[in-house]
CSV table of C-alpha atoms (C1' of nucleotides) and ligand atoms in Angstrom, one decimal:
chain,number,residue,atom,x,y,z
A,1,MET,CA,-0.1,-0.1,-0.1
A,2,THR,CA,1.4,3.4,-1.0
A,3,MET,CA,1.8,6.4,1.3
A,4,SER,CA,-1.3,8.2,-0.5
A,5,GLU,CA,-3.5,5.2,0.0
A,6,MET,CA,-2.5,4.6,3.7
A,7,HIS,CA,-3.4,8.5,4.2
A,8,LEU,CA,-6.5,7.9,2.1
A,9,LYS,CA,-7.5,4.9,4.3
A,10,ASP,CA,-6.8,6.8,7.5
A,11,ALA,CA,-9.0,9.7,6.2
A,12,LEU,CA,-11.9,7.5,5.5
A,13,ASP,CA,-11.5,5.9,8.9
A,14,THR,CA,-11.7,9.2,10.5
A,15,LEU,CA,-14.9,10.3,8.5
A,16,LYS,CA,-16.5,6.8,9.6
A,17,THR,CA,-15.8,7.3,13.3
A,18,THR,CA,-16.8,10.7,13.2
A,19,GLY,CA,-20.2,9.9,11.6
A,20,VAL,CA,-19.5,11.6,8.1
A,21,ARG,CA,-20.8,10.0,5.2
A,22,ILE,CA,-18.5,8.9,2.6
A,23,THR,CA,-19.6,10.2,-0.7
A,24,PRO,CA,-17.9,10.0,-4.0
A,25,GLN,CA,-17.3,13.5,-4.4
A,26,ARG,CA,-15.8,13.5,-0.6
A,27,HIS,CA,-13.7,10.5,-1.7
A,28,ALA,CA,-12.3,12.4,-4.7
A,29,ILE,CA,-11.6,15.5,-3.0
A,30,LEU,CA,-9.6,13.6,-0.3
A,31,GLU,CA,-7.9,11.8,-2.9
A,32,TYR,CA,-6.9,14.9,-4.9
A,33,LEU,CA,-5.8,16.8,-1.7
A,34,ILE,CA,-3.6,14.0,-0.4
A,35,GLN,CA,-1.8,13.7,-4.1
A,36,SER,CA,-1.6,17.6,-4.7
A,37,MET,CA,1.6,19.4,-3.8
A,38,ILE,CA,0.2,22.7,-4.7
A,39,HIS,CA,-2.0,23.8,-1.6
A,40,PRO,CA,-4.9,23.9,-4.1
A,41,THR,CA,-7.7,26.4,-3.7
A,42,ALA,CA,-11.5,25.4,-3.6
A,43,ASP,CA,-11.6,26.1,-7.3
A,44,ASP,CA,-8.5,24.5,-8.2
A,45,ILE,CA,-10.1,21.4,-6.4
A,46,TYR,CA,-13.3,22.1,-8.3
A,47,LYS,CA,-11.6,22.4,-11.9
A,48,ALA,CA,-9.7,19.4,-11.2
A,49,LEU,CA,-12.6,17.1,-10.2
A,50,CYS,CA,-15.5,18.6,-12.4
A,51,GLY,CA,-14.5,16.4,-15.3
A,52,LYS,CA,-15.4,13.1,-13.3
A,53,PHE,CA,-18.2,14.9,-11.6
A,54,PRO,CA,-19.8,17.1,-14.4
A,55,ASN,CA,-22.9,18.2,-12.0
A,56,MET,CA,-20.7,18.8,-9.0
A,57,SER,CA,-21.3,22.2,-7.3
A,58,VAL,CA,-18.8,24.6,-6.0
A,59,ALA,CA,-20.6,24.7,-2.7
A,60,THR,CA,-19.9,21.0,-2.4
A,61,VAL,CA,-16.1,21.5,-2.6
A,62,TYR,CA,-16.3,24.4,0.1
A,63,ASN,CA,-19.1,22.4,2.3
A,64,ASN,CA,-16.8,19.6,2.3
A,65,LEU,CA,-13.6,21.3,3.0
A,66,ARG,CA,-15.3,22.8,5.9
A,67,VAL,CA,-16.0,19.4,7.2
A,68,PHE,CA,-12.6,18.0,6.7
A,69,ARG,CA,-11.4,21.1,8.4
A,70,GLU,CA,-13.6,20.5,11.3
A,71,VAL,CA,-12.6,16.9,11.8
A,72,GLY,CA,-9.0,17.8,11.7
A,73,LEU,CA,-8.3,16.3,8.2
A,74,VAL,CA,-7.3,19.8,6.3
A,75,LYS,CA,-5.7,22.9,7.2
A,76,GLU,CA,-7.2,26.1,5.9
A,77,LEU,CA,-4.3,28.6,4.8
A,78,THR,CA,-6.2,31.8,4.5
A,79,TYR,CA,-5.1,35.2,3.0
A,80,GLY,CA,-6.6,38.6,2.6
A,81,ASP,CA,-8.4,39.1,-0.7
A,82,ALA,CA,-7.0,35.9,-2.5
A,83,ALA,CA,-8.8,32.5,-2.0
A,84,SER,CA,-8.1,30.2,0.9
A,85,ARG,CA,-5.5,27.2,-0.1
A,86,PHE,CA,-6.0,23.9,1.6
A,87,ASP,CA,-3.3,21.5,3.1
A,88,PHE,CA,-4.0,17.8,3.9
A,89,VAL,CA,-2.8,17.5,7.3
A,90,THR,CA,0.1,14.9,7.8
A,91,GLY,CA,2.2,16.6,10.3
A,92,ASP,CA,3.5,19.8,11.6
A,93,HIS,CA,5.2,22.2,9.0
A,94,TYR,CA,5.7,25.8,8.1
A,95,HIS,CA,5.4,27.4,4.5
A,96,MET,CA,7.8,29.3,2.4
A,97,ILE,CA,5.8,31.6,-0.1
A,98,CYS,CA,6.9,33.0,-3.1
A,99,GLU,CA,5.8,36.5,-3.3
A,100,CYS,CA,6.2,36.5,-7.3
A,101,CYS,CA,4.3,33.4,-8.2
A,102,GLY,CA,2.4,32.2,-5.3
A,103,LYS,CA,3.9,29.1,-5.1
A,104,ILE,CA,3.9,27.6,-1.5
A,105,VAL,CA,6.6,25.0,-0.3
A,106,ASP,CA,6.7,22.9,2.9
A,107,PHE,CA,9.4,23.0,5.1
A,108,HIS,CA,10.2,21.7,8.8
A,109,TYR,CA,11.5,23.4,11.7
A,110,PRO,CA,11.8,22.1,15.2
A,111,GLY,CA,9.0,23.9,17.2
A,112,LEU,CA,8.6,27.5,18.3
A,113,ASN,CA,7.5,26.4,22.0
A,114,GLU,CA,9.6,29.2,23.5
A,115,VAL,CA,8.1,31.8,21.4
A,116,GLU,CA,4.7,30.8,22.5
A,117,GLN,CA,5.8,30.4,26.1
A,118,PHE,CA,7.3,34.0,25.8
A,119,ALA,CA,4.4,35.2,24.4
A,120,SER,CA,2.0,33.9,26.8
A,121,GLN,CA,3.8,35.1,29.6
A,122,VAL,CA,4.2,38.9,28.3
A,123,THR,CA,0.3,38.8,27.0
A,124,GLY,CA,-1.3,36.7,29.5
A,125,PHE,CA,-3.0,34.7,26.8
A,126,GLU,CA,-3.4,31.1,27.0
A,127,VAL,CA,-1.7,30.0,24.0
A,128,ASN,CA,-3.4,27.4,21.5
A,129,SER,CA,-1.3,27.6,18.3
A,130,HIS,CA,0.8,29.6,16.3
A,131,ARG,CA,1.2,30.6,12.4
A,132,LEU,CA,4.5,31.0,10.8
A,133,GLU,CA,5.1,31.9,7.2
A,134,VAL,CA,8.1,32.8,5.4
A,135,TYR,CA,8.0,35.2,2.4
A,136,GLY,CA,10.4,35.4,-0.4
A,137,THR,CA,11.1,34.6,-4.1
A,138,CYS,CA,11.4,30.7,-5.3
A,139,PRO,CA,14.7,29.8,-7.5
A,140,GLU,CA,12.6,29.6,-10.7
A,141,CYS,CA,11.4,33.3,-10.0
A,142,VAL,CA,14.9,34.4,-9.1
A,143,ALA,CA,16.4,32.8,-12.3
A,144,VAL,CA,13.9,34.9,-14.5
A,145,GLY,CA,14.2,38.1,-12.6
A,146,GLY,CA,10.5,37.9,-11.3
A,147,LYS,CA,9.2,40.9,-9.6
A,148,LYS,CA,6.8,40.8,-6.5
A,149,VAL,CA,3.4,40.3,-7.5
A,150,GLN,CA,0.9,39.4,-5.1
B,1,MET,CA,5.4,67.0,21.6
B,2,THR,CA,3.6,63.8,22.4
B,3,MET,CA,4.9,60.3,20.5
B,4,SER,CA,1.8,60.2,18.6
B,5,GLU,CA,2.4,63.9,17.5
B,6,MET,CA,5.9,62.9,16.5
B,7,HIS,CA,4.6,59.7,14.8
B,8,LEU,CA,2.0,61.8,12.7
B,9,LYS,CA,4.9,64.6,12.1
B,10,ASP,CA,6.9,61.8,10.4
B,11,ALA,CA,4.1,60.2,8.6
B,12,LEU,CA,3.3,63.4,7.1
B,13,ASP,CA,6.9,64.2,6.1
B,14,THR,CA,7.1,60.5,4.6
B,15,LEU,CA,4.1,61.5,2.4
B,16,LYS,CA,5.6,65.0,1.5
B,17,THR,CA,8.9,63.2,0.5
B,18,THR,CA,6.9,60.8,-1.5
B,19,GLY,CA,5.0,63.0,-3.5
B,20,VAL,CA,1.9,62.2,-1.9
B,21,ARG,CA,-0.8,64.9,-1.0
B,22,ILE,CA,-1.7,65.6,2.4
B,23,THR,CA,-5.6,65.8,2.5
B,24,PRO,CA,-7.7,66.2,5.4
B,25,GLN,CA,-9.1,62.5,5.1
B,26,ARG,CA,-5.4,61.3,4.9
B,27,HIS,CA,-4.6,63.4,8.1
B,28,ALA,CA,-7.6,62.0,10.0
B,29,ILE,CA,-6.9,58.4,9.2
B,30,LEU,CA,-3.3,58.5,10.1
B,31,GLU,CA,-4.3,60.3,13.2
B,32,TYR,CA,-6.8,57.6,14.0
B,33,LEU,CA,-4.3,54.8,13.1
B,34,ILE,CA,-1.7,56.2,15.4
B,35,GLN,CA,-3.6,56.5,18.4
B,36,SER,CA,-5.7,53.1,18.0
B,37,MET,CA,-4.8,50.1,19.6
B,38,ILE,CA,-7.1,47.7,18.2
B,39,HIS,CA,-5.7,47.3,14.6
B,40,PRO,CA,-8.6,48.5,13.2
B,41,THR,CA,-10.6,47.2,9.8
B,42,ALA,CA,-11.1,49.9,6.9
B,43,ASP,CA,-14.8,49.7,8.4
B,44,ASP,CA,-13.5,50.5,11.9
B,45,ILE,CA,-11.6,53.7,10.5
B,46,TYR,CA,-14.7,54.7,8.2
B,47,LYS,CA,-16.9,54.6,11.1
B,48,ALA,CA,-14.8,56.2,13.5
B,49,LEU,CA,-14.3,59.1,10.7
B,50,CYS,CA,-17.4,59.8,9.2
B,51,GLY,CA,-18.9,62.0,11.5
B,52,LYS,CA,-16.1,64.6,10.7
B,53,PHE,CA,-16.4,63.3,7.4
B,54,PRO,CA,-20.1,63.0,6.7
B,55,ASN,CA,-19.3,62.6,2.7
B,56,MET,CA,-16.3,60.5,2.6
B,57,SER,CA,-16.7,57.4,0.9
B,58,VAL,CA,-15.3,53.8,2.1
B,59,ALA,CA,-13.4,53.7,-1.1
B,60,THR,CA,-11.3,56.6,0.3
B,61,VAL,CA,-10.3,54.6,3.5
B,62,TYR,CA,-9.4,51.8,1.3
B,63,ASN,CA,-7.3,53.8,-1.2
B,64,ASN,CA,-5.7,55.6,1.3
B,65,LEU,CA,-4.7,52.6,3.5
B,66,ARG,CA,-3.3,51.0,0.3
B,67,VAL,CA,-0.9,54.3,-0.4
B,68,PHE,CA,0.0,54.1,3.3
B,69,ARG,CA,1.0,50.6,2.9
B,70,GLU,CA,2.8,51.2,-0.5
B,71,VAL,CA,4.9,53.8,1.2
B,72,GLY,CA,5.6,51.9,4.3
B,73,LEU,CA,3.6,53.7,7.0
B,74,VAL,CA,1.0,50.8,7.7
B,75,LYS,CA,1.3,47.0,7.8
B,76,GLU,CA,-1.9,45.3,6.7
B,77,LEU,CA,-2.9,42.1,8.5
B,78,THR,CA,-4.9,39.6,6.2
B,79,TYR,CA,-7.3,37.0,7.2
B,80,GLY,CA,-9.4,34.7,5.4
B,81,ASP,CA,-13.2,35.5,5.2
B,82,ALA,CA,-12.6,38.6,7.6
B,83,ALA,CA,-11.9,41.9,6.8
B,84,SER,CA,-8.0,42.9,6.7
B,85,ARG,CA,-6.6,45.1,9.9
B,86,PHE,CA,-4.3,47.9,9.8
B,87,ASP,CA,-1.2,48.5,11.9
B,88,PHE,CA,0.5,51.9,11.9
B,89,VAL,CA,4.2,50.8,11.5
B,90,THR,CA,6.3,51.7,14.4
B,91,GLY,CA,8.7,48.9,14.7
B,92,ASP,CA,8.9,45.2,14.4
B,93,HIS,CA,6.7,43.1,16.5
B,94,TYR,CA,4.4,40.1,16.4
B,95,HIS,CA,0.6,39.5,17.2
B,96,MET,CA,-1.1,37.5,19.7
B,97,ILE,CA,-4.6,37.0,18.7
B,98,CYS,CA,-7.7,36.0,20.9
B,99,GLU,CA,-9.7,33.2,18.9
B,100,CYS,CA,-12.5,33.8,21.1
B,101,CYS,CA,-13.1,37.7,20.7
B,102,GLY,CA,-10.8,38.5,18.0
B,103,LYS,CA,-8.5,41.0,20.1
B,104,ILE,CA,-5.2,41.5,18.7
B,105,VAL,CA,-2.4,42.3,21.3
B,106,ASP,CA,1.3,43.4,20.3
B,107,PHE,CA,4.4,41.6,21.8
B,108,HIS,CA,7.8,41.9,20.7
B,109,TYR,CA,10.3,39.1,20.4
B,110,PRO,CA,14.1,39.0,19.5
B,111,GLY,CA,14.1,38.4,15.7
B,112,LEU,CA,13.6,34.9,13.9
B,113,ASN,CA,16.4,35.1,11.6
B,114,GLU,CA,17.6,31.7,12.1
B,115,VAL,CA,14.4,30.6,11.1
B,116,GLU,CA,14.6,32.5,7.9
B,117,GLN,CA,18.0,31.2,7.2
B,118,PHE,CA,16.9,27.8,7.8
B,119,ALA,CA,13.8,27.9,5.6
B,120,SER,CA,16.3,29.8,2.6
B,121,GLN,CA,18.6,26.7,2.8
B,122,VAL,CA,16.0,24.3,2.8
B,123,THR,CA,13.7,25.6,0.2
B,124,GLY,CA,16.3,27.7,-1.9
B,125,PHE,CA,14.2,30.7,-1.9
B,126,GLU,CA,15.4,34.1,-1.4
B,127,VAL,CA,13.9,35.3,1.8
B,128,ASN,CA,12.1,38.7,2.3
B,129,SER,CA,10.1,38.6,5.4
B,130,HIS,CA,8.3,36.3,7.6
B,131,ARG,CA,5.0,36.6,9.5
B,132,LEU,CA,4.3,35.1,12.9
B,133,GLU,CA,1.1,35.0,14.8
B,134,VAL,CA,0.3,33.2,18.1
B,135,TYR,CA,-3.2,32.1,18.8
B,136,GLY,CA,-5.1,31.6,22.0
B,137,THR,CA,-7.3,33.2,24.5
B,138,CYS,CA,-7.1,36.5,26.1
B,139,PRO,CA,-7.2,36.8,30.0
B,140,GLU,CA,-10.8,38.3,29.8
B,141,CYS,CA,-12.4,35.4,27.6
B,142,VAL,CA,-10.5,32.8,30.0
B,143,ALA,CA,-12.5,34.5,32.8
B,144,VAL,CA,-15.8,34.4,31.5
B,145,GLY,CA,-14.9,30.9,30.0
B,146,GLY,CA,-15.2,32.0,26.4
B,147,LYS,CA,-15.3,29.5,23.6
B,148,LYS,CA,-13.5,29.7,20.1
B,149,VAL,CA,-15.6,31.8,17.9
B,150,GLN,CA,-13.6,32.7,15.1
C,1,DT,C1',-33.4,-6.6,-0.8
C,2,DT,C1',-36.0,-2.9,0.1
C,3,DA,C1',-37.5,0.9,3.0
C,4,DT,C1',-36.7,4.7,5.7
C,5,DT,C1',-34.7,8.3,7.1
C,6,DA,C1',-31.3,12.1,7.7
C,7,DA,C1',-27.2,13.7,5.9
C,8,DT,C1',-25.7,15.4,1.3
C,9,DT,C1',-25.6,17.4,-3.2
C,10,DT,C1',-27.2,20.6,-6.5
C,11,DA,C1',-28.6,24.7,-8.5
C,12,DT,C1',-29.1,29.4,-7.5
C,13,DA,C1',-29.4,33.5,-5.2
C,14,DA,C1',-27.2,36.3,-1.2
C,15,DT,C1',-23.6,38.2,1.2
C,16,DC,C1',-19.7,41.0,1.9
C,17,DA,C1',-15.0,42.8,1.4
C,18,DT,C1',-12.6,45.0,-1.9
C,19,DT,C1',-11.8,47.1,-6.6
C,20,DA,C1',-13.0,49.7,-10.9
C,21,DT,C1',-14.8,53.8,-13.1
C,22,DA,C1',-15.6,58.1,-14.2
C,23,DA,C1',-17.2,62.7,-12.8
C,24,DA,C1',-16.4,66.3,-9.3
C,25,DT,C1',-13.2,68.5,-6.4
C,26,DA,C1',-9.3,70.1,-4.2
C,27,DG,C1',-3.7,70.2,-3.0
C,28,DT,C1',0.3,72.1,-4.7
C,29,DG,C1',3.9,74.8,-7.1
C,30,DT,C1',3.9,78.8,-9.9
D,1,DA,C1',-5.2,83.4,-8.2
D,2,DC,C1',-4.1,79.6,-11.8
D,3,DA,C1',-3.1,75.7,-13.8
D,4,DC,C1',-2.5,70.9,-13.6
D,5,DT,C1',-3.2,66.8,-11.7
D,6,DA,C1',-4.2,63.8,-7.6
D,7,DT,C1',-7.7,62.8,-4.9
D,8,DT,C1',-12.3,62.0,-3.7
D,9,DT,C1',-17.0,60.9,-4.1
D,10,DA,C1',-20.8,57.9,-5.7
D,11,DT,C1',-21.7,54.0,-7.6
D,12,DA,C1',-21.3,49.8,-10.1
D,13,DA,C1',-18.6,45.7,-10.4
D,14,DT,C1',-16.0,41.7,-8.7
D,15,DG,C1',-15.1,37.4,-6.6
D,16,DA,C1',-14.7,34.2,-2.9
D,17,DT,C1',-17.6,32.5,0.2
D,18,DT,C1',-22.0,31.1,2.2
D,19,DA,C1',-27.4,30.3,2.8
D,20,DT,C1',-31.6,28.1,1.0
D,21,DA,C1',-34.4,24.7,-0.2
D,22,DA,C1',-35.4,21.1,-3.4
D,23,DA,C1',-33.6,16.8,-5.1
D,24,DT,C1',-30.9,12.8,-4.5
D,25,DT,C1',-28.3,9.4,-1.9
D,26,DA,C1',-25.6,6.8,1.9
D,27,DA,C1',-26.2,4.1,5.8
D,28,DT,C1',-28.9,1.5,8.7
D,29,DA,C1',-32.2,-2.1,9.8
D,30,DA,C1',-36.1,-4.8,8.9
E,1,MN,MN1,1.8,22.3,3.5
E,2,MN,MN1,0.7,45.5,15.8
E,3,ZN,ZN1,8.0,31.9,-7.7
E,4,ZN,ZN1,-10.8,37.5,24.0
DNA sequence: TTATTAATTTATAATCATTATAAATAGTGT
DNA sequence: ACACTATTTATAATGATTATAAATTAATAA
């Protein structure tokens, strides 16, 4: 069994135990998210699957992404004006984002617990989580001398 | 001269040297941003000033916030569905955000340069900046047993 | 297998932050 | 005060996301 197949099986199990029905659309969205490396938007997913599901509504994609987020299968990466992007959850990692072409690349880094603790002490908040993104220019965009777009 | 007055003077100087005209609306928006502690949305600013400027358009607020961002006077904090919030730039700092009431509190922390360097090495990107936010529950919301809302 | 039932999907309209447009107005240097 | 142009205003448009309600279907038990 490949890694992707294992992730899919685990995800379907999670849905089953959470009492969420497994529909062909949900199956396909999960499958797409697991194999995708691009951190797709809802519309990316819709476009990728509307060949297989000609009647599927964008609302279905949004609805299911919300369901997946609520049961912890998916993380939503939100940005201002631009559309949210979705990341199938496998483990903690951070994102490097190209300000020229929008590419998002994963990277792992040993936790930032000390920052969380420090922030908690100095603000008095109870800490739940944190979000770290690094912005820059990807090698491809550097090569063609790309300028900041988004 | 108070700190706020100095910030305002510096900001107006920046506009002058950048060739951006100083209008009453711009003056008022800057003044409001400098004294505000709440990291206001464009609409917050609009509501706060439309008493003084009964004919001002929301578009004016948005336009000027973009101008201020472009000349480096203001940072835009973007979130998914929710409206952007704006922060008058005085120095580098991070944000602690209450997931219950939405409050945003500043905190300072010695740079995360090593994370930037690490990320650059491992991804091959040229790094420009990073964004770190810590999420949790503020003391007030903890006191009343508030639950996660946004 | 079939019937039942509630969850889900679909189609469509609504929402809401933000941006675009064009005409009216006003800041700045002379 | 004048001329030139940036800015403001009013309004419409955009685009991502959500709401609604009717039609469909997954899951479960008889
Ligand atoms: Mn990722
Ligand atoms: Mn701040
Ligand atoms: Zn790039
Ligand atoms: Zn709070």
